[in-house]
GROMACS .gro file of C-alpha atoms in nm:
model
  439
    1ASN     CA    1   1.956   2.512   0.481
    2GLY     CA    2   2.097   2.161   0.451
    3LYS     CA    3   2.315   2.001   0.188
    4LEU     CA    4   2.349   1.663   0.016
    5THR     CA    5   2.674   1.560  -0.156
    6LEU     CA    6   2.776   1.253  -0.352
    7GLU     CA    7   3.118   1.108  -0.427
    8SER     CA    8   3.124   0.813  -0.667
    9ASN     CA    9   3.404   0.609  -0.822
   10LEU     CA   10   3.343   0.343  -1.087
   11ASN     CA   11   3.376  -0.014  -0.953
   12GLN     CA   12   3.461   0.121  -0.605
   13GLY     CA   13   3.137   0.256  -0.465
   14SER     CA   14   2.956   0.572  -0.366
   15LYS     CA   15   2.949   0.793  -0.058
   16PHE     CA   16   2.646   1.004   0.027
   17SER     CA   17   2.683   1.281   0.285
   18ILE     CA   18   2.395   1.473   0.440
   19TYR     CA   19   2.465   1.800   0.621
   20LEU     CA   20   2.193   1.929   0.853
   21PRO     CA   21   2.188   2.286   0.986
   22ASP     CA   22   2.279   2.347   1.349
   23LYS     CA   23   1.967   2.527   1.464
   24ASP     CA   24   2.133   2.636   1.791
   25ASN     CA   25   2.368   2.853   1.588
   26ILE     CA   26   2.176   2.963   1.277
   27GLY     CA   27   1.823   2.984   1.417
   28MET     CA   28   1.507   2.833   1.272
   29ASN     CA   29   1.422   2.893   0.907
   30SER     CA   30   1.079   3.011   0.793
   31ILE     CA   31   0.929   2.663   0.760
   32ASP     CA   32   1.041   2.571   1.113
   33LYS     CA   33   0.878   2.887   1.248
   34LYS     CA   34   0.552   2.800   1.075
   35THR     CA   35   0.567   2.445   1.205
   36LYS     CA   36   0.606   2.578   1.558
   37ASN     CA   37   0.299   2.804   1.516
   38SER     CA   38   0.078   2.529   1.374
   39TRP     CA   39  -0.018   2.420   1.725
   40ASP     CA   40  -0.179   2.762   1.778
   41LEU     CA   41  -0.420   2.676   1.497
   42SER     CA   42  -0.503   2.325   1.620
   43ASP     CA   43  -0.765   2.186   1.856
   44ASN     CA   44  -0.657   1.974   2.152
   45VAL     CA   45  -0.724   1.615   2.049
   46ASN     CA   46  -0.777   1.304   2.263
   47ASP     CA   47  -0.770   0.942   2.147
   48SER     CA   48  -1.150   0.928   2.137
   49ASP     CA   49  -1.191   1.247   1.929
   50LYS     CA   50  -1.275   1.249   1.560
   51PHE     CA   51  -1.047   1.493   1.383
   52ILE     CA   52  -0.930   1.615   1.044
   53LEU     CA   53  -0.566   1.696   0.965
   54ILE     CA   54  -0.533   1.997   0.734
   55ILE     CA   55  -0.199   2.028   0.553
   56GLU     CA   56  -0.204   2.390   0.443
   57ASP     CA   57   0.034   2.688   0.483
   58ASN     CA   58  -0.233   2.959   0.457
   59GLU     CA   59  -0.310   3.036   0.822
   60GLU     CA   60  -0.601   3.267   0.734
   61PHE     CA   61  -0.772   2.989   0.539
   62ILE     CA   62  -0.724   2.746   0.831
   63ARG     CA   63  -0.875   2.994   1.076
   64ALA     CA   64  -1.167   3.058   0.839
   65ILE     CA   65  -1.254   2.694   0.775
   66LYS     CA   66  -1.197   2.565   1.130
   67PRO     CA   67  -1.538   2.669   1.278
   68TYR     CA   68  -1.724   2.488   0.999
   69ILE     CA   69  -1.518   2.172   1.046
   70ASN     CA   70  -1.596   2.186   1.420
   71ASP     CA   71  -1.968   2.239   1.350
   72MET     CA   72  -1.971   1.916   1.149
   73GLY     CA   73  -1.842   1.714   1.443
   74PHE     CA   74  -1.467   1.708   1.378
   75LYS     CA   75  -1.178   1.873   1.555
   76LEU     CA   76  -0.905   2.022   1.338
   77VAL     CA   77  -0.527   1.973   1.357
   78ALA     CA   78  -0.307   2.188   1.134
   79ALA     CA   79   0.025   2.122   0.964
   80LEU     CA   80   0.186   2.414   0.783
   81SER     CA   81   0.429   2.215   0.569
   82GLY     CA   82   0.432   1.888   0.381
   83TYR     CA   83   0.680   1.707   0.603
   84GLU     CA   84   0.501   1.818   0.918
   85GLY     CA   85   0.178   1.683   0.768
   86ILE     CA   86   0.333   1.345   0.688
   87ASN     CA   87   0.470   1.318   1.043
   88LYS     CA   88   0.142   1.419   1.207
   89ALA     CA   89  -0.054   1.176   0.990
   90SER     CA   90   0.175   0.890   1.095
   91THR     CA   91   0.177   0.985   1.463
   92ASN     CA   92  -0.177   1.108   1.526
   93LYS     CA   93  -0.384   0.893   1.283
   94PRO     CA   94  -0.654   1.143   1.175
   95ASP     CA   95  -0.994   1.035   1.044
   96GLY     CA   96  -0.929   1.227   0.724
   97ILE     CA   97  -0.683   1.469   0.564
   98MET     CA   98  -0.740   1.796   0.376
   99LEU     CA   99  -0.436   1.856   0.156
  100ASP     CA  100  -0.330   2.172  -0.026
  101LEU     CA  101  -0.118   2.123  -0.339
  102VAL     CA  102   0.111   2.424  -0.289
  103LEU     CA  103   0.323   2.393   0.025
  104PRO     CA  104   0.646   2.566   0.134
  105ASP     CA  105   0.871   2.257   0.138
  106ILE     CA  106   0.738   1.984  -0.094
  107SER     CA  107   0.441   1.959  -0.329
  108GLY     CA  108   0.103   1.829  -0.218
  109GLY     CA  109   0.138   1.556  -0.479
  110ARG     CA  110   0.456   1.436  -0.311
  111VAL     CA  111   0.278   1.437   0.026
  112LEU     CA  112  -0.008   1.230  -0.119
  113LYS     CA  113   0.239   0.978  -0.262
  114GLU     CA  114   0.422   0.946   0.071
  115LEU     CA  115   0.095   0.894   0.258
  116LYS     CA  116  -0.021   0.622   0.019
  117ILE     CA  117   0.299   0.414   0.016
  118ASN     CA  118   0.316   0.407   0.397
  119PRO     CA  119   0.100   0.125   0.545
  120ALA     CA  120   0.050   0.336   0.859
  121THR     CA  121  -0.126   0.614   0.665
  122ARG     CA  122  -0.244   0.439   0.346
  123GLY     CA  123  -0.598   0.390   0.475
  124ILE     CA  124  -0.661   0.754   0.572
  125PRO     CA  125  -0.894   0.932   0.323
  126VAL     CA  126  -0.718   1.230   0.164
  127HIS     CA  127  -0.919   1.510   0.000
  128ILE     CA  128  -0.734   1.767  -0.214
  129ILE     CA  129  -0.838   2.129  -0.157
  130SER     CA  130  -0.651   2.391  -0.358
  131PHE     CA  131  -0.677   2.716  -0.554
  132LYS     CA  132  -0.538   2.523  -0.855
  133ASP     CA  133  -0.792   2.430  -1.122
  134ARG     CA  134  -0.919   2.072  -1.152
  135ASP     CA  135  -0.730   1.978  -1.470
  136ASN     CA  136  -0.530   1.713  -1.284
  137GLU     CA  137  -0.817   1.584  -1.067
  138ILE     CA  138  -0.813   1.238  -1.226
  139VAL     CA  139  -0.437   1.208  -1.177
  140PHE     CA  140  -0.465   1.280  -0.805
  141LYS     CA  141  -0.757   1.041  -0.765
  142LYS     CA  142  -0.553   0.766  -0.931
  143MET     CA  143  -0.277   0.843  -0.678
  144GLY     CA  144  -0.528   0.775  -0.400
  145ALA     CA  145  -0.713   1.100  -0.327
  146VAL     CA  146  -1.083   1.048  -0.251
  147GLY     CA  147  -1.188   1.391  -0.379
  148TYR     CA  148  -1.078   1.728  -0.518
  149THR     CA  149  -1.219   2.069  -0.425
  150GLN     CA  150  -1.115   2.394  -0.588
  151LYS     CA  151  -1.117   2.664  -0.321
  152THR     CA  152  -1.392   2.925  -0.344
  153PRO     CA  153  -1.453   3.245  -0.149
  154ASN     CA  154  -1.719   3.055   0.048
  155VAL     CA  155  -1.520   2.838   0.290
  156GLU     CA  156  -1.840   2.697   0.442
  157ILE     CA  157  -1.925   2.530   0.108
  158ASP     CA  158  -1.566   2.409   0.074
  159ALA     CA  159  -1.571   2.259   0.424
  160LYS     CA  160  -1.904   2.083   0.366
  161GLU     CA  161  -1.786   1.927   0.038
  162VAL     CA  162  -1.466   1.797   0.198
  163ILE     CA  163  -1.627   1.660   0.515
  164ASP     CA  164  -1.920   1.504   0.327
  165ASN     CA  165  -1.678   1.322   0.098
  166ILE     CA  166  -1.446   1.205   0.375
  167THR     CA  167  -1.742   1.093   0.589
  168LYS     CA  168  -1.886   0.901   0.295
  169VAL     CA  169  -1.558   0.713   0.257
  170ILE     CA  170  -1.517   0.647   0.631
  171ASN     CA  171  -1.872   0.511   0.659
  172LYS     CA  172  -1.859   0.297   0.343
  173ILE     CA  173  -1.827  -0.043   0.507
  174PRO     CA  174  -1.809  -0.306   0.378
  175LYS     CA  175  -1.589  -0.213   0.084
  176SER     CA  176  -1.696  -0.348  -0.252
  177ILE     CA  177  -1.507  -0.547  -0.515
  178LEU     CA  178  -1.615  -0.660  -0.859
  179LEU     CA  179  -1.458  -0.992  -0.960
  180VAL     CA  180  -1.477  -1.043  -1.338
  181GLU     CA  181  -1.393  -1.409  -1.400
  182ASP     CA  182  -1.561  -1.683  -1.606
  183GLU     CA  183  -1.405  -1.984  -1.429
  184ASP     CA  184  -1.631  -2.095  -1.143
  185LEU     CA  185  -1.347  -2.263  -0.950
  186GLU     CA  186  -1.137  -1.945  -0.968
  187VAL     CA  187  -1.431  -1.735  -0.845
  188LYS     CA  188  -1.484  -1.975  -0.554
  189SER     CA  189  -1.113  -1.977  -0.465
  190ILE     CA  190  -1.075  -1.596  -0.463
  191THR     CA  191  -1.402  -1.544  -0.277
  192GLU     CA  192  -1.298  -1.790  -0.004
  193MET     CA  193  -0.958  -1.623   0.021
  194LEU     CA  194  -1.130  -1.290   0.097
  195GLU     CA  195  -1.411  -1.422   0.316
  196ASP     CA  196  -1.271  -1.283   0.644
  197TRP     CA  197  -1.210  -0.934   0.500
  198ASN     CA  198  -1.571  -0.818   0.544
  199LEU     CA  199  -1.602  -0.720   0.176
  200ASP     CA  200  -1.903  -0.689  -0.052
  201ILE     CA  201  -1.799  -0.906  -0.349
  202ASP     CA  202  -1.992  -0.894  -0.678
  203THR     CA  203  -1.910  -1.122  -0.971
  204ALA     CA  204  -1.948  -1.112  -1.348
  205ASP     CA  205  -1.852  -1.382  -1.598
  206ASN     CA  206  -1.846  -1.163  -1.909
  207ALA     CA  207  -1.747  -0.813  -2.017
  208ASN     CA  208  -2.099  -0.682  -2.087
  209THR     CA  209  -2.229  -0.779  -1.744
  210ALA     CA  210  -1.921  -0.625  -1.582
  211ILE     CA  211  -1.973  -0.294  -1.764
  212GLU     CA  212  -2.341  -0.281  -1.659
  213LYS     CA  213  -2.247  -0.341  -1.295
  214ILE     CA  214  -1.978  -0.070  -1.309
  215LYS     CA  215  -2.237   0.174  -1.450
  216ASN     CA  216  -2.468   0.114  -1.153
  217LYS     CA  217  -2.227   0.087  -0.860
  218ASN     CA  218  -1.907   0.250  -0.734
  219TYR     CA  219  -1.652  -0.024  -0.665
  220ASP     CA  220  -1.338   0.012  -0.455
  221ALA     CA  221  -1.144  -0.236  -0.670
  222LEU     CA  222  -1.191  -0.444  -0.984
  223VAL     CA  223  -1.024  -0.786  -1.029
  224LEU     CA  224  -1.035  -0.865  -1.401
  225ASP     CA  225  -0.947  -1.169  -1.611
  226LEU     CA  226  -0.865  -1.099  -1.977
  227ASN     CA  227  -1.013  -1.422  -2.117
  228LEU     CA  228  -1.391  -1.386  -2.084
  229LYS     CA  229  -1.685  -1.562  -2.247
  230ASP     CA  230  -1.803  -1.280  -2.473
  231SER     CA  231  -1.490  -1.069  -2.534
  232SER     CA  232  -1.156  -0.967  -2.390
  233GLY     CA  233  -1.142  -0.804  -2.048
  234ILE     CA  234  -0.952  -0.520  -2.215
  235ASN     CA  235  -1.292  -0.388  -2.331
  236VAL     CA  236  -1.389  -0.337  -1.966
  237CYS     CA  237  -1.066  -0.142  -1.913
  238ARG     CA  238  -1.136   0.076  -2.217
  239PHE     CA  239  -1.488   0.152  -2.091
  240ILE     CA  240  -1.347   0.262  -1.754
  241LYS     CA  241  -1.092   0.488  -1.924
  242GLU     CA  242  -1.345   0.638  -2.168
  243GLU     CA  243  -1.582   0.718  -1.882
  244SER     CA  244  -1.293   0.867  -1.675
  245LEU     CA  245  -1.374   0.637  -1.383
  246THR     CA  246  -1.114   0.595  -1.109
  247VAL     CA  247  -1.182   0.241  -0.988
  248PRO     CA  248  -0.847   0.058  -0.941
  249VAL     CA  249  -0.812  -0.227  -1.193
  250ILE     CA  250  -0.612  -0.539  -1.107
  251ILE     CA  251  -0.554  -0.760  -1.411
  252TYR     CA  252  -0.546  -1.126  -1.300
  253THR     CA  253  -0.490  -1.354  -1.597
  254SER     CA  254  -0.329  -1.673  -1.719
  255LYS     CA  255  -0.275  -1.524  -2.065
  256SER     CA  256   0.089  -1.509  -2.175
  257LEU     CA  257   0.165  -1.142  -2.234
  258THR     CA  258   0.416  -0.992  -2.475
  259ASN     CA  259   0.606  -0.676  -2.384
  260GLU     CA  260   0.376  -0.482  -2.614
  261GLU     CA  261   0.068  -0.621  -2.438
  262TYR     CA  262   0.218  -0.532  -2.101
  263ARG     CA  263   0.266  -0.173  -2.215
  264GLU     CA  264  -0.091  -0.161  -2.347
  265LEU     CA  265  -0.239  -0.300  -2.024
  266ASN     CA  266  -0.036  -0.062  -1.809
  267LYS     CA  267  -0.229   0.225  -1.971
  268TYR     CA  268  -0.555   0.084  -1.837
  269SER     CA  269  -0.469  -0.102  -1.517
  270ASP     CA  270  -0.313  -0.033  -1.179
  271SER     CA  271  -0.156  -0.378  -1.141
  272ILE     CA  272  -0.101  -0.700  -1.336
  273VAL     CA  273  -0.081  -1.041  -1.166
  274LEU     CA  274  -0.018  -1.351  -1.377
  275LYS     CA  275  -0.206  -1.660  -1.263
  276SER     CA  276   0.007  -1.946  -1.136
  277ALA     CA  277   0.010  -2.200  -0.856
  278SER     CA  278   0.179  -1.941  -0.636
  279SER     CA  279   0.006  -1.619  -0.742
  280LYS     CA  280  -0.282  -1.603  -0.494
  281GLY     CA  281  -0.061  -1.428  -0.239
  282ASN     CA  282   0.034  -1.164  -0.497
  283LEU     CA  283  -0.333  -1.104  -0.576
  284LEU     CA  284  -0.411  -1.079  -0.205
  285GLU     CA  285  -0.144  -0.812  -0.165
  286GLU     CA  286  -0.268  -0.605  -0.458
  287ILE     CA  287  -0.630  -0.613  -0.341
  288ALA     CA  288  -0.520  -0.512   0.008
  289ILE     CA  289  -0.326  -0.215  -0.130
  290PHE     CA  290  -0.630  -0.066  -0.303
  291ILE     CA  291  -0.880  -0.153  -0.031
  292HIS     CA  292  -0.646  -0.017   0.238
  293LYS     CA  293  -0.626   0.305   0.042
  294ILE     CA  294  -0.974   0.405   0.160
  295TYR     CA  295  -1.035   0.148   0.434
  296ASP     CA  296  -1.142   0.237   0.787
  297TRP     CA  297  -0.814   0.132   0.947
  298LYS     CA  298  -0.938   0.237   1.292
  299GLU     CA  299  -1.179  -0.058   1.283
  300GLY     CA  300  -0.887  -0.293   1.222
  301LYS     CA  301  -1.072  -0.489   0.956
  302PHE     CA  302  -0.752  -0.635   0.814
  303LYS     CA  303  -0.588  -0.700   1.147
  304ALA     CA  304  -0.478  -1.061   1.173
  305SER     CA  305  -0.620  -1.237   1.477
  306LYS     CA  306  -0.457  -1.519   1.668
  307GLU     CA  307  -0.787  -1.705   1.672
  308ASN     CA  308  -0.810  -1.718   1.292
  309LEU     CA  309  -0.441  -1.799   1.249
  310SER     CA  310  -0.389  -2.050   1.528
  311ASP     CA  311  -0.283  -2.314   1.275
  312MET     CA  312   0.054  -2.134   1.243
  313LYS     CA  313   0.157  -2.241   1.592
  314GLY     CA  314   0.485  -2.432   1.591
  315LYS     CA  315   0.568  -2.356   1.228
  316ARG     CA  316   0.936  -2.292   1.151
  317ILE     CA  317   1.051  -1.996   0.941
  318LEU     CA  318   1.400  -1.903   0.819
  319LEU     CA  319   1.431  -1.523   0.814
  320CYS     CA  320   1.718  -1.389   0.604
  321ASP     CA  321   1.777  -1.011   0.622
  322ASP     CA  322   2.087  -0.798   0.682
  323ASP     CA  323   1.891  -0.521   0.859
  324SER     CA  324   1.870  -0.594   1.231
  325ARG     CA  325   1.572  -0.358   1.266
  326ASN     CA  326   1.370  -0.562   1.017
  327ILE     CA  327   1.470  -0.885   1.188
  328PHE     CA  328   1.364  -0.749   1.527
  329ALA     CA  329   1.028  -0.618   1.398
  330ILE     CA  330   0.936  -0.934   1.209
  331THR     CA  331   1.062  -1.170   1.479
  332SER     CA  332   0.867  -0.985   1.748
  333LEU     CA  333   0.552  -1.013   1.539
  334LEU     CA  334   0.588  -1.382   1.452
  335GLU     CA  335   0.677  -1.491   1.803
  336ASP     CA  336   0.335  -1.366   1.913
  337PHE     CA  337   0.190  -1.644   1.696
  338ASP     CA  338   0.421  -1.909   1.849
  339ILE     CA  339   0.618  -1.937   1.524
  340LYS     CA  340   0.979  -2.058   1.556
  341ILE     CA  341   1.230  -1.824   1.388
  342LYS     CA  342   1.584  -1.892   1.270
  343GLU     CA  343   1.775  -1.578   1.166
  344CYS     CA  344   2.058  -1.524   0.918
  345TYR     CA  345   2.205  -1.214   0.758
  346ASN     CA  346   2.285  -1.298   0.393
  347GLY     CA  347   2.222  -1.560   0.128
  348LYS     CA  348   2.540  -1.753   0.201
  349GLU     CA  349   2.442  -1.793   0.567
  350ALA     CA  350   2.094  -1.908   0.459
  351LEU     CA  351   2.242  -2.184   0.241
  352LYS     CA  352   2.468  -2.294   0.528
  353VAL     CA  353   2.170  -2.316   0.766
  354LEU     CA  354   1.965  -2.509   0.509
  355SER     CA  355   2.248  -2.754   0.444
  356GLU     CA  356   2.238  -2.849   0.813
  357ASP     CA  357   1.862  -2.818   0.874
  358ARG     CA  358   1.599  -2.814   0.600
  359ASP     CA  359   1.297  -2.866   0.822
  360PHE     CA  360   1.148  -2.518   0.757
  361ASP     CA  361   0.790  -2.440   0.658
  362LEU     CA  362   0.879  -2.108   0.493
  363ILE     CA  363   1.170  -1.879   0.404
  364LEU     CA  364   1.145  -1.498   0.423
  365MET     CA  365   1.425  -1.370   0.197
  366ASP     CA  366   1.543  -1.011   0.173
  367ILE     CA  367   1.687  -0.921  -0.169
  368MET     CA  368   1.947  -0.649  -0.112
  369MET     CA  369   2.212  -0.816   0.108
  370PRO     CA  370   2.593  -0.830   0.112
  371ILE     CA  371   2.809  -1.134   0.019
  372MET     CA  372   2.518  -1.314  -0.155
  373ASP     CA  373   2.197  -1.131  -0.242
  374GLY     CA  374   1.846  -1.274  -0.232
  375PHE     CA  375   1.819  -1.337  -0.607
  376GLU     CA  376   2.124  -1.565  -0.605
  377ALA     CA  377   2.020  -1.737  -0.283
  378ILE     CA  378   1.668  -1.809  -0.412
  379LYS     CA  379   1.804  -1.956  -0.736
  380GLU     CA  380   2.044  -2.180  -0.544
  381ILE     CA  381   1.777  -2.298  -0.299
  382LYS     CA  382   1.529  -2.381  -0.576
  383SER     CA  383   1.797  -2.569  -0.771
  384ARG     CA  384   1.843  -2.817  -0.488
  385LYS     CA  385   1.602  -3.111  -0.496
  386GLU     CA  386   1.583  -3.140  -0.118
  387LEU     CA  387   1.500  -2.767  -0.073
  388LYS     CA  388   1.293  -2.666  -0.375
  389ASN     CA  389   0.956  -2.734  -0.211
  390ILE     CA  390   1.011  -2.488   0.075
  391PRO     CA  391   0.802  -2.176  -0.008
  392ILE     CA  392   1.000  -1.851  -0.033
  393ILE     CA  393   0.853  -1.502   0.012
  394ALA     CA  394   1.089  -1.236  -0.123
  395LEU     CA  395   1.107  -0.902   0.061
  396THR     CA  396   1.242  -0.600  -0.122
  397ALA     CA  397   1.209  -0.223  -0.162
  398LYS     CA  398   0.902  -0.096  -0.347
  399ALA     CA  399   1.118   0.164  -0.523
  400MET     CA  400   1.303  -0.102  -0.725
  401LYS     CA  401   1.103  -0.130  -1.047
  402GLY     CA  402   1.075  -0.483  -1.184
  403ASP     CA  403   1.180  -0.657  -0.862
  404ARG     CA  404   0.862  -0.864  -0.846
  405GLU     CA  405   0.926  -1.016  -1.189
  406LYS     CA  406   1.293  -1.076  -1.102
  407CYS     CA  407   1.201  -1.245  -0.774
  408LEU     CA  408   0.944  -1.475  -0.934
  409THR     CA  409   1.181  -1.555  -1.220
  410ALA     CA  410   1.453  -1.645  -0.970
  411GLY     CA  411   1.210  -1.893  -0.813
  412ALA     CA  412   1.038  -1.707  -0.528
  413ASP     CA  413   0.686  -1.829  -0.459
  414ASP     CA  414   0.561  -1.490  -0.350
  415TYR     CA  415   0.672  -1.131  -0.312
  416MET     CA  416   0.617  -0.847  -0.068
  417SER     CA  417   0.751  -0.495  -0.086
  418LYS     CA  418   0.899  -0.285   0.192
  419PRO     CA  419   0.803  -0.115   0.414
  420VAL     CA  420   0.635  -0.440   0.515
  421ASP     CA  421   0.265  -0.426   0.602
  422MET     CA  422   0.273  -0.657   0.905
  423ASP     CA  423  -0.097  -0.752   0.893
  424LEU     CA  424  -0.066  -0.851   0.530
  425LEU     CA  425   0.260  -1.037   0.597
  426ILE     CA  426   0.084  -1.252   0.856
  427LYS     CA  427  -0.188  -1.339   0.603
  428LEU     CA  428   0.069  -1.436   0.340
  429ILE     CA  429   0.265  -1.645   0.588
  430ASN     CA  430  -0.054  -1.820   0.697
  431LEU     CA  431  -0.136  -1.888   0.331
  432TRP     CA  432   0.204  -2.045   0.256
  433VAL     CA  433   0.285  -2.241   0.570
  434ASN     CA  434  -0.049  -2.415   0.526
  435LYS     CA  435  -0.028  -2.431   0.147
  436ASN     CA  436  -0.127  -2.798   0.123
  437GLU     CA  437  -0.454  -2.725   0.300
  438ASN     CA  438  -0.515  -2.414   0.084
  439ILE     CA  439  -0.461  -2.576  -0.256
   0.00000   0.00000   0.00000
């Protein structure tokens, strides 16, 4: 019952208007009524309780499956629409989510996507359960689902399959990574970078060994170089695709890629990181994304600790962002680590600050800003001899395709997308402010 309008004039700008219904006058629509009733279907949950969030608009199905979920040691919280499910997942932090694909407001696929791009919910295992056939099972697993169950008349069997799968994911600690790389120094460097993540890291220096290991073990992520001793890493990718496996593949290579090769690799991989002196932070971010996807976030395995990061004390960072909320959130976080922050609100202000004081260990640079955007500011900073050695981490919206390449081309040393994962940001900052020790 709402409305969205757009007025746009070339070279002048655009105006978006959102009209929301006045519920005091028009009453609640059908979805709102269902949302209100969802609490009648839910168990009372305390902080110490293990519970499953079911996002499903069929109340009879929820009532039927609830006793079996309870019998397996979990309480059940219901959400009768997609948006209610997203909100409850963010607020209540369930141990796992059962997600129907057909919902009254948005599709289950859209819900899954929203859950996986939000750092607050990315680590929660999501199992699809739907009357739809399993034709698109692989697609949903690539989006981050840990399983897919087609509903049957026997809800007890359905419940057991879902809970067994979610429990298997929750209890799978440490997470496992296969690093396929034939350079010993590179293997050592990446392994040391991940040593405090409590991961099970296997290695292979050729394609054949990698394929044998993938046959015998389920990995949570694969880091793959293209230049291997026996053949190209692309053969490993092809094996994974032919076998319909869903392990996330991160290509990490020094090979110069043409546009055609990029397109080819995008068919097989989830991410491509080009090796460079400044690319370790990018690799760290990509690994974190796929490990977080099924990681037990309640254990806080990726949570940065002051003890491990005490060498950041007294470091100076220039934070450039036009959004006061971002500045407040990031400043509050960094001040806990005794980092000194200087704030500015656009690229022009950043250049003015740096012309008067260049004694900064790092610059955090937003991209979309008025007066002078981050791209222009980064280029200008890196063109100045006295400033070019200050590391710059670019911050920009994940929705802007190609921003990473643009940022690195402009001269940024690293890149992080919004919404910012604060734990990962701390790790990247620690990596760059102590870059001389890490090289």
